[in-house]
Amino acid sequence: MGRKVTVATCSLNQWALDFEGNLRRILRSIEIARNKGAKYRLGPELEICGYGCWDHYFESDTILHSYQVLAQLLVAPVAQNIICDVGMPVMHRNVRYNCRVIFLNGKILLIRPKMVLANEGNYQEMRWFAPWQKSRKAEDHFLPRMIQELTKQELVPFGDLVLATKDTCIGTEICEELWTPHSPHIDMGLDGVEIFTNSSGSHHVLRKAHTRVELVNLATLKNGGIYLLANQKGCDGDRLYYDGCSMISVNGSTVAQGAQFSLDDVEVLTATVDLEDVRTFRAEISSRNLMASKVVPYTRVKVDFALSCHDDVLVSTSEPIQWQFHSIGEEISLGPACWLWDYLRRSQQAGFFLPLSGGLDSSAVACMVYSMCRQVCQAVSNGNKEVLADVQRILNRDDVVPQDPQKLCGQLLTTCYMASQNSSQDTYNRAQELAEQIGSYHINLNIDGVVKAIVEIFRLVTGKMPQFLVHGGSSRENLAMQSVQARVRMVFAYLFAQLSFWSRGMRGGLLVLGSTNVDESLRGYLTKYDCSSADINPIGGISKTDLKTFIQYCIERFRLLSLRSIVSAPATAELEPLAEGQVIQTDEVPGWRNPGRKGLPLAEEAQAPAEDMGMTYKELSVFGRLRKMGKAGPYSMFCKLINMWKEICTPREVAEKVKHFFRMYSLNRHKMTVLTPSYHAENYSPDDNRFDLRPFLYQSSWPWQFRCIDHQVMKLEGAEGDQDFEDLV
């Protein structure tokens, strides 16, 4: 009696609108699945066109080209005798849907539209698609003529149905449907569906992987069954990195685990499972069986095909495994590095240019490029021909077979220390030592001549010579003198990115890397159009706290011992004059208590990259999570923090910190409109372009909100008396 089935799921590194490359990777995954004996192959969400098409979904070309790819899949020899489940946009009765198209031997069995759309954070599916809201119902869908000619079908079912093969029943979920309170797999399982499939476009966020794994295993733990999750992998054209983690779960246990981070464009997982294990598991759950007796049934699409074979007695089944999760340091080491590799090879540039200051943030970016080089060398060593071909094309050398990450880093990464009279010998040494250890091509230059020339032009035009605060200048002069240094560095970065290879007799240009972390962006602790302005920023979605963890990981894992002095040094922008050769300017001095900062107008303080932040990076992370993830305005944040910080701060101190944060956040929000595209790794990212949609012109004194805070502080301090709120207005 046939009861053992082999099923396949996969992670594909698809690229938005790369129909030719996407087709090639889909065909490769089907071929691998077939060679492994699978009779069902599941792919990621919208894999034909690529998930991140955004407003290209509005274009009829996107649907046309998706059907053209589908036509080639339908007739491909490797796609015969295996049920193929692929994703693409489909127009049904003039409504656009995010769909799965399931076919077998050149015939379309079912088009299943997505019923619950992802429409928060980075996802805007409701902008392009409509959800299918007719549960357990279907309609006839008229196929386009190019498909009719191939399948000899005019109509196919379109809707919420399940497949009934000769030996089992298969139901479909699409990404977000797994995350909803009442997922389709619940009722499907109660109605006898034994295999659930989920095609996803789920991106990497630090500490997220375990949630996805738990959801899948829980889906089959309470209800029994076999669950296949397919997820996209890689950078398909924007800020997100889709992190694979495709998996197969049986009765609450993982039996196949895919890589979360990998340079392999195609990864196929298979598992052989016994359908009787599902049936016996379910049979002894009496509460499930009682619920199953009254569930509304699904309409079955009968399929004259079996996933199992008659003689399978000697076929072994897949055993449960323990899921291996990465540490935070590993996640930061691997995820951004893979994203950088995809961006580099797909942008057709020759490498990266990084202003290396000797501080923690730019050093973290350098280490990410070094980690990328390590992964590239490892992939080549493992026989990955696609990675080797990409390296040779980027380096413009067919004879290169990279084996040494340091040597490869010297070919792909140019670092530059841009000194000024305000730079210390310590940061110079740190940058030099790190560059030597990772192997980057390192440049040292001095920007003083250009800065002096710019200031001199200003003097000639206005008759005024601005001075630093320590030299008797005003706060406005101090800010301008710092900002001109920062902005000159951006100009130098792009000049050298464009011409440094040319000056060395080599071909190609370089991508400029930014190094502003998520906390600095949130606070606005950066100069607009300085070195934070770059082509891409691999740490723009990562907190300072997590970056320190990453640096410690690099010290231990990569033996980059020069990082020890970097991680222990105080953070500083080095834009103000030194005192006897020593840095006196640091980031984390609590400036809201610092009398030396009084008199600086808020509008100027907001733009000053070198003014003390007035809070620690740890506090910034707390503010950021409460603001975005906790949906807290000033008053709600204060109410939460007086309890969270009751052991370390008085209510009045909490109030001052909260007000200072919101004042600085609102005054600096305009900087987010030009924020360098950053790797998204934190759910409290202030990215204004796609993720965190808010005004950039605020009433920055927050009068009503702050009076509410002040009123509550007075109550807590016992000073309320008979005073009411109106008295405080």
XYZ file of C-alpha atoms in Angstrom:
729
model
C 0.000 0.000 0.000
C 1.528 3.351 -1.080
C 1.524 5.854 1.721
C 4.994 7.449 1.745
C 5.347 10.681 -0.189
C 8.347 12.800 -1.083
C 7.690 16.515 -1.289
C 9.987 19.465 -2.076
C 10.130 23.103 -1.103
C 12.741 25.649 -2.056
C 14.369 29.018 -1.475
C 15.149 30.978 -4.630
C 17.163 34.165 -4.995
C 14.694 35.826 -7.359
C 15.071 39.368 -8.683
C 12.193 41.718 -9.431
C 11.396 41.774 -13.170
C 14.322 39.475 -14.033
C 12.000 37.095 -15.873
C 14.800 35.273 -17.659
C 16.837 34.682 -14.515
C 13.750 33.843 -12.475
C 12.674 31.244 -15.043
C 16.134 29.688 -15.003
C 16.129 29.365 -11.220
C 12.587 27.946 -11.134
C 13.465 25.308 -13.735
C 16.614 24.416 -11.829
C 14.644 23.939 -8.608
C 12.096 21.701 -10.355
C 14.907 19.634 -11.823
C 16.567 19.183 -8.430
C 13.247 18.292 -6.809
C 12.531 15.668 -9.452
C 16.018 14.201 -9.163
C 15.422 13.816 -5.428
C 12.252 11.866 -6.082
C 9.745 14.567 -5.164
C 6.254 14.544 -6.685
C 5.285 18.008 -5.438
C 7.424 21.129 -5.784
C 6.602 24.381 -3.959
C 8.249 27.725 -4.702
C 8.321 31.176 -3.044
C 5.650 33.860 -3.311
C 5.394 35.642 -6.690
C 8.527 33.825 -7.807
C 7.919 34.283 -11.530
C 8.110 38.084 -11.516
C 9.922 38.490 -8.184
C 8.203 39.701 -5.035
C 9.534 43.288 -4.951
C 8.024 44.649 -8.171
C 6.141 47.340 -6.248
C 4.252 49.672 -8.622
C 5.347 47.585 -11.594
C 2.424 45.356 -10.596
C 0.196 48.076 -12.046
C 1.736 47.488 -15.460
C 0.110 45.007 -17.808
C 3.616 44.042 -18.952
C 4.290 42.397 -15.590
C 1.300 40.068 -15.965
C 2.043 39.472 -19.661
C 5.648 38.467 -19.031
C 4.578 36.302 -16.086
C 2.266 34.351 -18.381
C 5.070 34.014 -20.920
C 7.266 32.456 -18.252
C 4.390 30.207 -17.146
C 3.998 29.052 -20.747
C 7.619 27.903 -20.811
C 7.203 26.113 -17.490
C 4.121 24.261 -18.713
C 5.989 22.683 -21.619
C 9.378 22.214 -19.940
C 10.445 18.541 -19.902
C 11.711 18.822 -16.313
C 8.217 19.916 -15.187
C 6.548 16.662 -16.219
C 5.264 14.051 -13.735
C 5.570 16.415 -10.807
C 2.975 18.821 -9.426
C 4.462 22.317 -9.701
C 3.241 25.186 -7.545
C 4.453 28.610 -8.763
C 3.581 32.195 -7.852
C 2.590 35.087 -10.124
C 0.116 37.988 -10.389
C -3.144 37.131 -12.168
C -5.894 39.425 -13.443
C -9.304 37.830 -12.830
C -12.388 39.727 -14.020
C -10.369 42.950 -14.091
C -9.135 42.511 -10.515
C -5.458 41.829 -9.796
C -4.635 38.973 -7.394
C -1.466 37.529 -5.864
C -1.804 33.881 -6.901
C -0.454 30.393 -6.874
C -0.736 28.554 -10.177
C -0.624 24.798 -9.662
C -0.102 22.599 -12.705
C 0.705 19.010 -13.660
C 1.859 17.637 -16.988
C 1.012 20.776 -18.923
C -2.446 21.233 -17.368
C -3.405 23.896 -14.836
C -5.140 22.289 -11.876
C -5.985 25.388 -9.826
C -5.282 29.092 -9.506
C -5.427 29.928 -5.836
C -5.547 33.696 -4.980
C -4.145 35.069 -1.738
C -6.899 35.661 0.822
C -5.081 37.717 3.468
C -2.717 40.400 2.217
C 0.317 41.732 4.073
C -0.271 45.437 4.465
C 1.880 46.755 7.275
C 5.472 47.797 7.765
C 7.428 47.028 4.603
C 4.439 45.425 2.899
C 1.824 47.271 0.839
C 0.057 44.432 -0.965
C -3.342 46.127 -0.736
C -1.914 48.834 -2.999
C -1.541 46.371 -5.882
C -3.751 43.380 -5.134
C -7.200 42.576 -3.824
C -7.713 39.736 -1.337
C -9.920 36.824 -2.350
C -12.782 37.018 0.130
C -14.946 34.125 -1.022
C -13.952 31.436 1.432
C -14.243 27.877 0.089
C -15.628 29.167 -3.203
C -14.281 29.351 -6.718
C -15.122 30.807 -10.108
C -14.240 29.907 -13.674
C -11.176 31.721 -14.911
C -10.689 32.260 -18.635
C -7.083 31.593 -19.534
C -5.265 33.892 -21.978
C -4.996 32.466 -25.470
C -1.252 31.823 -25.260
C -1.923 29.443 -22.358
C -5.065 27.912 -23.893
C -3.049 26.872 -26.938
C -0.643 24.956 -24.712
C -2.976 23.410 -22.143
C -6.038 22.961 -24.375
C -8.000 24.409 -21.459
C -10.319 27.371 -21.781
C -11.458 27.514 -18.160
C -9.732 26.599 -14.899
C -10.949 26.908 -11.289
C -9.955 30.150 -9.554
C -10.503 30.380 -5.810
C -10.247 28.758 -2.404
C -10.194 25.050 -3.221
C -7.968 22.104 -2.299
C -6.404 19.351 -4.383
C -7.374 15.695 -3.945
C -4.836 13.310 -5.427
C -5.225 9.541 -5.444
C -3.521 9.242 -2.088
C -3.833 12.512 -0.155
C -5.287 16.017 -0.006
C -3.263 19.231 -0.433
C -4.222 22.739 0.698
C -2.584 26.100 -0.001
C -1.675 29.072 2.171
C 0.240 32.128 1.006
C 2.664 33.900 3.378
C 0.563 36.238 5.569
C -2.190 33.646 5.932
C 0.050 31.667 8.279
C 0.393 34.720 10.569
C -3.324 35.476 10.941
C -5.370 34.538 14.050
C -7.472 32.059 12.075
C -5.241 30.631 9.357
C -6.762 28.601 6.516
C -4.746 25.530 7.514
C -6.903 25.174 10.642
C -10.149 24.463 8.813
C -8.332 22.680 6.008
C -6.811 20.283 8.494
C -10.143 19.678 10.160
C -11.572 18.884 6.720
C -8.951 16.222 6.050
C -6.260 18.152 4.203
C -2.998 16.381 5.041
C -0.382 18.500 3.240
C -0.283 22.278 3.668
C 1.866 24.487 1.472
C 2.920 28.066 2.144
C 4.785 30.233 -0.364
C 6.320 33.258 1.343
C 8.154 36.498 0.717
C 9.310 36.971 4.303
C 12.264 39.264 4.986
C 14.987 39.104 7.589
C 14.551 40.907 10.879
C 16.904 40.249 13.774
C 15.467 37.673 16.180
C 12.560 36.809 13.865
C 13.490 33.332 12.597
C 12.299 31.473 15.684
C 8.817 33.017 15.355
C 8.432 31.741 11.801
C 9.626 28.264 12.764
C 7.325 28.115 15.781
C 4.305 29.127 13.691
C 4.936 26.352 11.179
C 5.544 23.662 13.783
C 2.550 24.802 15.822
C 0.349 24.557 12.720
C 0.965 20.818 12.567
C 1.281 20.185 16.298
C -2.343 20.961 17.202
C -3.937 19.611 14.043
C -1.468 17.112 12.632
C -0.261 17.225 9.055
C 2.660 18.013 6.794
C 3.586 21.677 6.294
C 5.879 22.967 3.529
C 7.199 26.522 3.744
C 8.983 28.055 0.748
C 10.577 31.474 1.174
C 12.416 33.816 -1.119
C 16.099 34.450 -0.505
C 18.354 37.412 -1.199
C 18.025 41.064 -2.225
C 15.504 41.340 -5.039
C 15.994 45.050 -5.604
C 15.363 47.059 -2.439
C 16.096 47.402 1.282
C 14.909 43.947 2.286
C 16.863 40.724 2.486
C 14.654 37.651 2.224
C 16.214 35.095 4.477
C 15.181 31.680 3.230
C 14.598 29.333 6.163
C 12.405 27.104 4.008
C 11.311 24.101 5.993
C 9.137 21.000 6.196
C 7.288 20.109 9.383
C 5.401 16.938 10.305
C 3.094 16.687 13.317
C 4.821 19.540 15.143
C 8.416 18.564 14.381
C 10.834 19.948 11.800
C 12.111 17.290 9.398
C 13.932 19.539 6.904
C 15.623 22.907 7.476
C 16.922 25.299 4.850
C 19.697 27.854 5.252
C 18.769 31.285 6.532
C 21.713 32.977 4.809
C 23.429 31.601 1.747
C 24.942 32.675 -1.570
C 23.300 29.724 -3.340
C 20.682 31.048 -5.762
C 18.729 27.795 -5.626
C 18.195 25.641 -2.550
C 15.802 22.690 -2.613
C 14.675 20.766 0.458
C 12.944 17.415 0.278
C 11.430 15.143 2.870
C 9.864 11.717 2.680
C 6.937 11.361 5.057
C 4.438 8.658 5.871
C 0.833 9.760 5.428
C -0.232 7.175 7.985
C 1.778 9.061 10.605
C -0.502 12.039 10.039
C -3.649 9.934 10.192
C -2.743 8.110 13.382
C -1.578 11.368 14.996
C -4.924 12.980 14.273
C -7.035 10.004 15.183
C -6.135 10.117 18.865
C -6.902 13.847 19.325
C -10.551 13.599 20.318
C -11.100 17.361 20.569
C -9.865 17.792 17.007
C -12.134 15.044 15.761
C -15.175 16.629 17.411
C -14.421 19.919 15.702
C -13.803 18.153 12.387
C -17.267 16.654 12.461
C -18.883 20.081 12.046
C -16.395 21.919 9.811
C -17.669 23.382 6.551
C -16.056 21.230 3.829
C -13.784 22.439 1.054
C -14.486 21.651 -2.568
C -11.896 19.192 -3.895
C -10.224 19.426 -7.287
C -9.666 15.811 -8.249
C -6.203 15.058 -9.597
C -5.485 11.784 -11.383
C -2.046 11.498 -9.871
C -0.441 9.972 -6.791
C 2.434 11.352 -4.753
C 3.274 7.874 -3.458
C 4.086 4.617 -5.185
C 2.697 1.163 -4.494
C 5.920 -0.481 -3.341
C 7.403 1.776 -0.665
C 8.025 -0.624 2.198
C 11.786 -0.134 2.071
C 11.589 3.637 1.636
C 12.870 5.397 4.730
C 11.185 8.508 6.086
C 12.715 11.769 7.254
C 13.411 12.002 10.976
C 12.770 15.054 13.190
C 15.695 17.441 13.601
C 16.525 20.228 16.024
C 16.395 23.639 14.363
C 19.702 25.461 14.565
C 19.333 29.212 15.081
C 22.026 31.831 14.587
C 23.235 34.108 17.354
C 22.719 37.870 16.930
C 26.373 38.281 16.015
C 26.062 35.598 13.342
C 22.862 37.095 11.934
C 24.524 40.498 11.537
C 27.626 38.885 10.082
C 25.713 36.870 7.481
C 22.547 38.767 6.511
C 23.958 42.181 5.500
C 26.936 40.457 3.867
C 24.626 38.424 1.597
C 22.639 41.583 0.819
C 25.852 43.413 -0.094
C 26.892 40.582 -2.409
C 23.564 40.577 -4.233
C 23.648 44.349 -4.580
C 27.235 44.345 -5.841
C 26.818 41.642 -8.470
C 23.457 42.923 -9.700
C 24.502 46.595 -9.843
C 27.448 45.651 -12.100
C 29.870 47.744 -10.066
C 33.460 46.799 -9.327
C 33.437 46.996 -5.535
C 32.807 49.233 -2.538
C 34.237 52.482 -1.213
C 34.012 53.077 2.543
C 35.058 56.179 4.516
C 36.710 54.429 7.473
C 36.871 56.735 10.485
C 38.302 54.334 13.049
C 34.983 54.374 14.903
C 32.667 51.485 15.626
C 30.055 52.091 12.921
C 32.322 52.340 9.880
C 34.430 49.484 11.279
C 31.279 47.342 11.480
C 30.566 48.068 7.811
C 34.133 47.107 6.891
C 33.721 43.839 8.788
C 30.497 43.114 6.902
C 32.328 43.424 3.592
C 35.055 41.176 4.961
C 32.378 38.666 6.021
C 30.974 38.854 2.491
C 34.413 38.004 1.108
C 34.648 35.041 3.464
C 31.274 33.754 2.267
C 32.244 34.213 -1.370
C 35.458 32.238 -0.886
C 33.566 29.522 0.981
C 30.930 29.292 -1.761
C 33.615 28.983 -4.441
C 35.356 26.321 -2.357
C 32.057 24.429 -2.169
C 31.804 24.408 -5.950
C 29.281 27.204 -6.482
C 29.830 28.010 -10.158
C 27.431 30.972 -10.159
C 29.373 32.741 -7.409
C 32.677 32.055 -9.172
C 31.311 33.461 -12.424
C 30.076 36.565 -10.626
C 33.445 37.158 -8.957
C 35.298 36.801 -12.229
C 32.919 39.205 -13.962
C 33.199 41.784 -11.150
C 37.001 41.582 -11.128
C 37.118 41.392 -14.943
C 39.420 38.386 -14.717
C 38.521 34.900 -15.910
C 41.532 33.324 -14.219
C 40.629 34.314 -10.652
C 39.515 31.610 -8.202
C 39.222 33.407 -4.843
C 40.456 31.452 -1.861
C 41.824 34.111 0.492
C 39.177 36.487 1.962
C 41.824 39.143 2.703
C 43.076 39.175 -0.862
C 39.528 39.323 -2.207
C 38.723 42.132 0.222
C 41.671 44.088 -1.162
C 40.181 43.718 -4.641
C 36.604 44.621 -3.700
C 36.879 47.122 -0.834
C 38.620 50.481 -0.814
C 38.730 52.178 2.591
C 39.707 55.773 3.179
C 40.631 57.678 6.340
C 39.789 61.341 5.756
C 41.751 63.234 8.378
C 41.339 66.821 9.487
C 43.037 68.957 12.107
C 40.375 67.666 14.507
C 41.230 63.998 13.954
C 43.199 62.133 16.578
C 46.139 59.809 16.137
C 44.121 57.093 17.871
C 41.412 56.930 15.206
C 44.044 57.088 12.452
C 45.811 54.073 13.966
C 42.593 52.126 14.468
C 41.503 52.605 10.867
C 44.954 51.656 9.569
C 45.173 48.501 11.690
C 41.697 47.288 10.779
C 42.327 47.873 7.072
C 45.510 45.811 7.324
C 43.761 42.937 9.086
C 40.829 42.655 6.669
C 43.066 43.355 3.658
C 41.219 46.349 2.180
C 42.973 48.757 -0.190
C 43.459 51.683 2.175
C 43.901 55.389 1.447
C 44.827 58.195 3.835
C 44.064 61.789 2.916
C 43.666 65.161 4.626
C 40.690 67.435 3.980
C 41.982 70.567 5.762
C 43.032 72.336 2.572
C 39.575 72.019 1.040
C 37.811 73.012 4.272
C 39.990 76.107 4.622
C 39.371 77.037 0.984
C 35.602 76.823 1.442
C 35.670 78.906 4.623
C 37.970 81.431 2.941
C 35.517 81.836 0.062
C 32.822 82.540 2.637
C 35.088 85.169 4.246
C 35.791 86.848 0.912
C 32.080 87.059 0.117
C 30.790 88.124 3.538
C 33.769 89.658 5.259
C 33.162 87.317 8.235
C 35.344 84.417 9.396
C 33.409 81.761 11.384
C 35.109 80.179 14.394
C 34.640 77.108 16.551
C 32.955 77.573 19.904
C 36.198 76.889 21.761
C 37.850 79.666 19.745
C 35.225 82.227 20.685
C 32.663 81.544 17.969
C 28.917 81.275 18.424
C 26.910 78.061 18.422
C 25.807 78.778 14.873
C 29.413 79.231 13.726
C 30.432 76.062 15.577
C 27.757 74.074 13.786
C 28.712 75.413 10.366
C 32.405 74.670 10.909
C 31.602 71.070 11.800
C 29.132 70.558 8.958
C 31.491 71.759 6.245
C 33.997 69.064 7.256
C 31.336 66.372 7.188
C 29.999 67.409 3.795
C 33.435 67.690 2.219
C 33.988 64.060 3.174
C 30.906 63.057 1.171
C 32.258 64.853 -1.902
C 35.607 63.100 -1.540
C 33.873 59.735 -1.075
C 32.050 59.992 -4.386
C 35.069 61.404 -6.203
C 37.270 58.502 -5.139
C 34.488 55.956 -5.711
C 34.231 57.099 -9.308
C 37.916 57.572 -10.125
C 40.120 55.574 -7.762
C 40.074 52.466 -9.987
C 40.701 54.661 -13.040
C 43.713 56.196 -11.293
C 45.100 52.695 -10.718
C 44.585 51.599 -14.333
C 41.565 49.440 -13.494
C 38.021 49.358 -14.831
C 34.762 50.160 -13.070
C 33.328 52.320 -10.332
C 32.630 51.671 -6.671
C 29.493 51.742 -4.556
C 29.783 54.181 -1.657
C 28.859 52.600 1.672
C 27.211 54.573 4.462
C 27.701 53.870 8.145
C 24.887 55.477 10.127
C 23.151 53.111 12.549
C 19.407 53.006 13.154
C 19.631 54.859 16.487
C 21.523 57.800 15.002
C 18.965 58.061 12.205
C 16.122 57.997 14.697
C 17.685 60.811 16.732
C 18.874 62.653 13.641
C 22.431 62.504 14.963
C 24.015 63.041 11.570
C 24.727 65.851 9.144
C 22.473 65.979 6.126
C 24.547 65.140 3.039
C 27.650 64.024 4.885
C 29.146 60.525 4.816
C 25.755 59.221 5.908
C 24.765 59.994 2.302
C 25.870 57.009 0.267
C 24.619 54.473 -2.254
C 23.628 51.885 0.343
C 24.032 51.432 4.090
C 24.307 47.901 5.512
C 23.959 49.024 9.165
C 21.145 51.566 8.777
C 18.658 49.152 10.317
C 20.857 47.891 13.162
C 21.161 49.362 16.648
C 24.410 50.482 18.233
C 23.963 47.850 20.933
C 23.673 45.047 18.385
C 26.620 46.418 16.413
C 28.773 46.113 19.521
C 27.673 42.488 19.785
C 28.632 42.018 16.141
C 32.057 43.579 16.664
C 32.677 41.242 19.576
C 31.654 38.328 17.343
C 34.181 39.465 14.712
C 36.921 39.613 17.338
C 36.226 36.043 18.390
C 35.215 34.471 15.066
C 37.444 36.322 12.585
C 40.301 37.110 14.988
C 40.225 40.795 14.057
C 42.018 41.881 17.199
C 42.289 45.534 16.180
C 38.566 45.772 16.922
C 39.265 45.533 20.655
C 40.461 49.119 20.822
C 37.618 50.255 18.562
C 34.835 48.723 20.630
C 36.269 50.125 23.867
C 36.800 53.665 22.570
C 34.162 56.361 23.225
C 32.038 57.227 20.193
C 33.003 60.576 18.683
C 32.471 62.492 15.447
C 35.858 64.297 15.731
C 34.519 67.504 14.201
C 35.548 69.905 16.978
C 39.132 70.922 17.853
C 41.220 68.605 20.013
C 42.484 69.594 23.453
C 46.224 68.875 23.643
C 45.804 66.196 20.984
C 42.951 64.488 22.824
C 39.293 64.136 21.803
C 36.913 66.092 24.040
C 33.780 65.561 21.954
C 31.781 62.362 22.566
C 28.348 61.185 21.471
C 26.738 59.884 24.623
C 27.206 62.758 27.097
C 23.710 63.586 28.404
C 23.505 67.024 26.811
C 20.062 67.841 28.220
C 21.768 68.216 31.601
C 24.970 69.797 30.265
C 25.155 73.556 31.074
C 27.784 73.975 28.388
C 25.125 73.335 25.736
C 22.678 75.967 26.939
C 21.978 78.771 24.527
C 22.169 76.582 21.412
C 18.933 77.165 19.481
C 16.960 73.980 18.988
C 16.870 74.359 15.212
C 20.673 74.460 15.213
C 21.108 71.690 17.741
C 18.898 69.465 15.612
C 21.248 69.752 12.654
C 24.485 69.367 14.572
C 26.035 65.943 14.105
C 28.581 66.617 16.804
C 26.415 68.025 19.537
C 26.082 65.544 22.378
C 23.075 63.374 21.750
C 21.595 63.972 25.177
C 20.931 60.259 25.612
C 22.752 56.970 25.430
C 22.468 54.566 22.512
C 20.776 52.087 24.827
C 18.145 54.683 25.705
C 17.713 55.499 22.020
C 16.880 51.864 21.272
C 14.225 51.915 23.979
C 12.755 55.166 22.640
C 12.782 53.757 19.110
C 10.991 50.536 19.988
C 8.342 52.322 22.016
C 7.769 54.957 19.330
C 7.399 52.534 16.394
C 6.633 49.092 17.727
C 4.846 50.250 20.894
C 2.891 52.942 18.985
C 3.693 55.398 21.787
C 3.476 59.169 21.530
C 5.237 61.413 24.074
C 2.711 60.975 26.882
C 2.299 57.209 26.464
C 6.054 56.779 26.303
C 6.487 58.724 29.519
C 3.841 56.602 31.262
C 5.600 53.399 30.216
C 9.093 54.563 31.104
C 8.323 55.807 34.613
C 7.719 52.149 35.432
C 10.461 50.656 33.262
C 13.076 53.060 34.647
C 11.737 53.549 38.158
C 14.923 52.126 39.697
C 17.245 54.501 37.856
C 15.304 57.721 37.135
C 12.823 59.969 38.893
C 9.593 60.809 37.016
C 10.957 64.297 36.307
C 14.148 62.859 34.836
C 12.128 60.483 32.675
C 9.997 63.402 31.525
C 13.078 65.407 30.519
C 14.537 62.477 28.602
C 11.274 61.794 26.748
C 10.761 65.443 25.864
C 14.348 65.795 24.701
C 14.004 62.717 22.495
C 10.782 63.865 20.839
C 12.124 67.380 20.373
C 15.224 66.083 18.609
C 13.316 63.410 16.688
C 10.797 65.898 15.289
C 13.362 68.583 14.446
C 15.476 66.026 12.576
C 12.711 64.101 10.853
C 13.406 65.911 7.576
C 16.690 64.007 7.341
C 14.808 60.746 6.952
C 13.431 61.854 3.586
C 16.930 61.566 2.103
C 18.142 58.657 4.200
C 20.477 56.321 2.323
C 18.740 53.034 1.417
C 19.570 50.725 4.300
C 19.445 47.033 5.067
C 16.246 46.546 7.066
C 16.904 44.568 10.229
C 14.929 46.343 12.966
C 11.202 46.932 13.292
C 11.773 50.388 14.790
C 13.582 51.726 11.726
C 12.715 55.401 11.005
C 13.040 54.906 7.218
C 10.646 57.489 5.784
C 10.581 56.146 2.238
C 8.902 52.756 2.629
C 8.539 51.744 6.270
C 7.894 54.569 8.743
C 5.445 56.960 7.105
C 5.156 60.181 9.117
C 5.330 63.972 8.686
C 8.721 65.604 8.372
C 7.554 69.047 9.518
C 6.435 68.884 13.158
C 5.357 71.278 15.878
C 8.598 70.391 17.607
C 7.741 71.895 20.975
C 4.820 69.445 21.358
C 3.025 71.918 23.701
C -0.108 69.914 24.436
C 1.670 66.583 24.827
C 4.447 67.977 26.993
C 1.961 69.784 29.263
C 0.250 66.436 29.830
C 3.605 64.995 30.882
C 4.333 67.958 33.162
C 0.914 67.641 34.779
C 1.518 63.959 35.483
C 4.960 64.695 36.936
C 3.451 67.236 39.329
C 0.839 64.717 40.421
C 3.507 62.095 41.058
C 5.581 64.584 43.027
C 2.566 65.432 45.164
C 2.339 69.008 43.942
C -1.067 68.794 42.352
C -3.218 70.419 45.087
C -6.331 71.847 43.530
C -4.593 72.688 40.269
C -6.371 71.356 37.217
C -5.129 70.841 33.704
C -6.422 74.179 32.466
C -4.141 75.937 34.940
C -1.152 74.319 33.281
C -2.123 75.319 29.740
